C-alpha positions as a Markdown table, in Angstrom:
| # | Residue | x | y | z |
|---|---|---|---|---|
| 1 | Unk | 1.1 | 37.9 | 3.6 |
| 2 | Unk | 2.9 | 39.3 | 0.6 |
| 3 | Unk | 6.2 | 37.9 | 1.9 |
| 4 | Unk | 4.5 | 34.5 | 2.3 |
| 5 | Unk | 3.1 | 34.6 | -1.2 |
| 6 | Unk | 6.6 | 35.5 | -2.6 |
| 7 | Unk | 8.2 | 32.6 | -0.7 |
| 8 | Unk | 5.5 | 30.1 | -1.9 |
| 9 | Unk | 6.0 | 31.3 | -5.5 |
| 10 | Unk | 9.8 | 30.8 | -5.2 |
| 11 | Unk | 9.2 | 27.4 | -3.7 |
| 12 | Unk | 6.9 | 26.5 | -6.6 |
| 13 | Unk | 9.5 | 27.8 | -9.1 |
| 14 | Unk | 12.2 | 25.6 | -7.5 |
| 15 | Unk | 10.0 | 22.5 | -7.7 |
| 16 | Unk | 9.1 | 23.2 | -11.3 |
| 17 | Unk | 12.7 | 23.7 | -12.2 |
| 18 | Unk | 13.7 | 20.6 | -10.3 |
| 19 | Unk | 11.0 | 18.6 | -12.2 |
| 20 | Unk | 12.2 | 20.0 | -15.5 |
| 21 | Unk | 15.8 | 19.1 | -14.9 |
| 22 | Unk | 14.9 | 15.6 | -13.7 |
| 23 | Unk | 12.7 | 15.1 | -16.8 |
| 24 | Unk | 15.5 | 16.3 | -19.1 |
| 25 | Unk | 17.9 | 13.9 | -17.3 |
| 26 | Unk | 15.5 | 11.0 | -17.9 |
| 27 | Unk | 15.0 | 11.9 | -21.6 |
| 28 | Unk | 18.8 | 12.1 | -22.1 |
| 29 | Unk | 19.3 | 8.8 | -20.3 |
| 30 | Unk | 16.8 | 7.2 | -22.7 |
| 31 | Unk | 18.9 | 8.6 | -25.6 |
| 32 | Unk | 22.0 | 7.0 | -23.9 |
| 33 | Unk | 23.5 | 10.4 | -23.5 |
| 34 | Unk | 24.7 | 9.6 | -20.0 |
| 35 | Unk | 27.1 | 12.4 | -19.4 |
| 36 | Unk | 24.5 | 15.0 | -20.4 |
| 37 | Unk | 22.0 | 13.2 | -18.2 |
| 38 | Unk | 24.4 | 13.4 | -15.3 |
| 39 | Unk | 24.7 | 17.1 | -15.8 |
| 40 | Unk | 20.9 | 17.5 | -15.6 |
| 41 | Unk | 20.5 | 15.3 | -12.6 |
| 42 | Unk | 23.3 | 17.2 | -10.9 |
| 43 | Unk | 21.4 | 20.5 | -11.6 |
| 44 | Unk | 18.3 | 18.9 | -10.1 |
| 45 | Unk | 20.2 | 17.9 | -7.0 |
| 46 | Unk | 21.5 | 21.4 | -6.5 |
| 47 | Unk | 18.0 | 22.8 | -6.9 |
| 48 | Unk | 16.3 | 20.5 | -4.5 |
| 49 | Unk | 17.6 | 21.3 | -1.1 |
| 50 | Unk | 14.1 | 22.3 | 0.1 |
| 51 | Unk | 13.6 | 20.1 | 3.1 |
| 52 | Unk | 12.4 | 16.7 | 4.3 |
| 53 | Unk | 9.2 | 16.6 | 2.2 |
| 54 | Unk | 11.2 | 16.3 | -1.0 |
| 55 | Unk | 14.0 | 14.0 | 0.1 |
| 56 | Unk | 12.4 | 11.0 | -1.6 |
| 57 | Unk | 12.6 | 12.9 | -5.0 |
| 58 | Unk | 16.2 | 13.8 | -4.2 |
| 59 | Unk | 17.0 | 10.1 | -3.5 |
| 60 | Unk | 15.5 | 9.1 | -6.9 |
| 61 | Unk | 17.7 | 11.6 | -8.7 |
| 62 | Unk | 20.8 | 10.3 | -7.0 |
| 63 | Unk | 19.8 | 6.8 | -7.9 |
| 64 | Unk | 19.2 | 7.8 | -11.6 |
| 65 | Unk | 22.6 | 9.6 | -11.7 |
| 66 | Unk | 24.2 | 6.4 | -10.2 |
| 67 | Unk | 22.8 | 4.4 | -13.1 |
| 68 | Unk | 24.3 | 6.9 | -15.6 |
| 69 | Unk | 27.7 | 6.6 | -13.8 |
| 70 | Unk | 27.4 | 2.8 | -14.0 |
| 71 | Unk | 26.7 | 2.9 | -17.7 |
| 72 | Unk | 29.8 | 5.0 | -18.1 |
| 73 | Unk | 31.9 | 2.6 | -16.1 |
| 74 | Unk | 32.4 | 5.2 | -13.4 |
| 75 | Unk | 32.1 | 2.7 | -10.6 |
| 76 | Unk | 33.3 | 4.8 | -7.7 |
| 77 | Unk | 30.9 | 7.6 | -8.6 |
| 78 | Unk | 28.1 | 5.1 | -8.9 |
| 79 | Unk | 28.8 | 4.0 | -5.4 |
| 80 | Unk | 28.9 | 7.5 | -4.1 |
| 81 | Unk | 25.5 | 8.4 | -5.7 |
| 82 | Unk | 24.0 | 5.1 | -4.6 |
| 83 | Unk | 25.3 | 5.9 | -1.0 |
| 84 | Unk | 23.6 | 9.3 | -1.2 |
| 85 | Unk | 20.4 | 7.7 | -2.3 |
| 86 | Unk | 20.6 | 5.1 | 0.4 |
| 87 | Unk | 21.1 | 7.8 | 3.1 |
| 88 | Unk | 17.7 | 9.0 | 2.1 |
| 89 | Unk | 16.0 | 5.6 | 1.6 |
| 90 | Unk | 18.1 | 2.8 | 3.1 |
| 91 | Unk | 15.8 | 0.1 | 1.5 |
| 92 | Unk | 16.1 | 1.5 | -2.1 |
| 93 | Unk | 16.4 | -1.7 | -4.0 |
| 94 | Unk | 17.7 | -0.1 | -7.2 |
| 95 | Unk | 20.4 | 1.9 | -5.4 |
| 96 | Unk | 21.5 | -1.3 | -3.5 |
| 97 | Unk | 21.6 | -3.3 | -6.8 |
| 98 | Unk | 23.6 | -0.6 | -8.6 |
| 99 | Unk | 26.1 | -0.3 | -5.8 |
| 100 | Unk | 26.5 | -4.1 | -5.8 |
| 101 | Unk | 27.2 | -4.1 | -9.5 |
| 102 | Unk | 29.8 | -1.4 | -9.1 |
| 103 | Unk | 31.4 | -3.1 | -6.1 |
| 104 | Unk | 31.6 | -6.3 | -8.2 |
| 105 | Unk | 33.3 | -4.5 | -11.1 |
| 106 | Unk | 35.8 | -3.1 | -8.6 |
| 107 | Unk | 36.5 | -6.7 | -7.3 |
| 108 | Unk | 34.9 | -6.0 | -3.9 |
| 109 | Unk | 32.9 | -9.2 | -3.8 |
| 110 | Unk | 32.1 | -9.3 | 0.0 |
| 111 | Unk | 30.4 | -5.9 | 0.1 |
| 112 | Unk | 28.7 | -6.6 | -3.2 |
| 113 | Unk | 27.3 | -9.9 | -1.7 |
| 114 | Unk | 26.1 | -7.9 | 1.3 |
| 115 | Unk | 24.2 | -5.5 | -0.9 |
| 116 | Unk | 22.6 | -8.4 | -2.8 |
| 117 | Unk | 21.5 | -10.0 | 0.4 |
| 118 | Unk | 19.9 | -6.7 | 1.5 |
| 119 | Unk | 18.0 | -6.6 | -1.8 |
| 120 | Unk | 16.8 | -10.2 | -1.4 |
| 121 | Unk | 15.8 | -9.6 | 2.1 |
| 122 | Unk | 13.4 | -6.8 | 0.9 |
| 123 | Unk | 12.4 | -8.6 | -2.4 |
| 124 | Unk | 13.3 | -12.3 | -2.2 |
| 125 | Unk | 12.3 | -13.0 | -5.8 |
| 126 | Unk | 14.2 | -10.1 | -7.5 |
| 127 | Unk | 15.6 | -11.8 | -10.6 |
| 128 | Unk | 18.4 | -9.4 | -11.2 |
| 129 | Unk | 19.6 | -9.7 | -7.6 |
| 130 | Unk | 19.3 | -13.5 | -7.7 |
| 131 | Unk | 21.4 | -13.6 | -10.9 |
| 132 | Unk | 24.0 | -11.2 | -9.6 |
| 133 | Unk | 24.2 | -13.2 | -6.3 |
| 134 | Unk | 24.8 | -16.4 | -8.3 |
| 135 | Unk | 27.5 | -14.7 | -10.3 |
| 136 | Unk | 29.2 | -13.3 | -7.2 |
| 137 | Unk | 29.1 | -16.7 | -5.5 |
| 138 | Unk | 30.8 | -18.2 | -8.6 |
| 139 | Unk | 33.5 | -15.5 | -8.6 |
| 140 | Unk | 34.1 | -16.0 | -4.9 |
| 141 | Unk | 34.5 | -19.7 | -5.4 |
| 142 | Unk | 36.9 | -19.1 | -8.3 |
| 143 | Unk | 38.9 | -16.6 | -6.2 |
| 144 | Unk | 39.1 | -19.1 | -3.3 |
| 145 | Unk | 40.4 | -21.8 | -5.7 |
| 146 | Unk | 43.0 | -19.5 | -7.1 |
| 147 | Unk | 44.2 | -18.6 | -3.6 |
| 148 | Unk | 44.3 | -22.3 | -2.6 |
| 149 | Unk | 46.1 | -23.2 | -5.9 |
| 150 | Unk | 48.6 | -20.4 | -5.4 |
| 151 | Unk | 49.2 | -21.4 | -1.8 |
| 152 | Unk | 49.7 | -25.0 | -2.8 |
| 153 | Unk | 52.1 | -24.0 | -5.5 |
| 154 | Unk | 54.1 | -21.8 | -3.2 |
| 155 | Unk | 54.2 | -24.5 | -0.6 |
| 156 | Unk | 55.4 | -27.1 | -3.2 |
| 157 | Unk | 58.1 | -24.7 | -4.5 |
| 158 | Unk | 59.4 | -24.1 | -1.0 |
| 159 | Unk | 59.5 | -27.8 | -0.2 |
| 160 | Unk | 61.5 | -28.4 | -3.4 |
| 161 | Unk | 63.9 | -25.5 | -2.6 |
| 162 | Unk | 64.5 | -26.7 | 0.9 |
| 163 | Unk | 64.9 | -30.4 | 0.0 |
| 164 | Unk | 68.5 | -31.5 | 0.0 |
| 165 | Unk | 67.7 | -34.5 | -2.2 |
| 166 | Unk | 66.4 | -32.4 | -5.1 |
| 167 | Unk | 69.0 | -31.6 | -7.8 |
| 168 | Unk | 70.0 | -28.0 | -8.7 |
| 169 | Unk | 68.1 | -28.1 | -12.1 |
| 170 | Unk | 64.8 | -28.9 | -10.3 |
| 171 | Unk | 65.5 | -26.2 | -7.7 |
| 172 | Unk | 66.1 | -23.6 | -10.5 |
| 173 | Unk | 62.8 | -24.6 | -12.2 |
| 174 | Unk | 61.0 | -24.2 | -8.8 |
| 175 | Unk | 62.7 | -20.9 | -8.2 |
| 176 | Unk | 61.6 | -19.7 | -11.7 |
| 177 | Unk | 58.0 | -20.7 | -10.9 |
| 178 | Unk | 58.1 | -18.7 | -7.7 |
| 179 | Unk | 59.5 | -15.7 | -9.5 |
| 180 | Unk | 56.7 | -15.9 | -12.0 |
| 181 | Unk | 54.1 | -15.8 | -9.2 |
| 182 | Unk | 55.6 | -12.7 | -7.8 |
């Protein structure tokens, strides 16, 4: 029984230390000291490897650290922390949204749209997700237009270059346009 009491005391100490590190991370986040908050959240994550009953708390800390990474423009790290949170809770709206934002900033529009769709499936009236989805759709349309415009220009340049009726000066201009695209 003494061994059991000792183990329970150690367990309680770990939980207390975890709660303290998480609270310190939250306080630092509010002060916009994101790097320091990341350090506290990282300490909390190291402490809380206690089993299934505390995985939800661990997911929240990963999600909080992801937000700090996002605020520091560390998009890859935000995605990693969001992924860790989502392994624990696959329907974590905040983790999905933060990952979608990071993916958008990295130009990975398709996976970002997929995350927004997952958020809206869980919470159809989520204003942030609706706004991000609209922004992503507009960027996708813009990207598609740029691709079509570029393809059209390349096609036009090649038709000029291969046309025997076009004079050398026009062919040189077309060639210059093609060079600028590359």
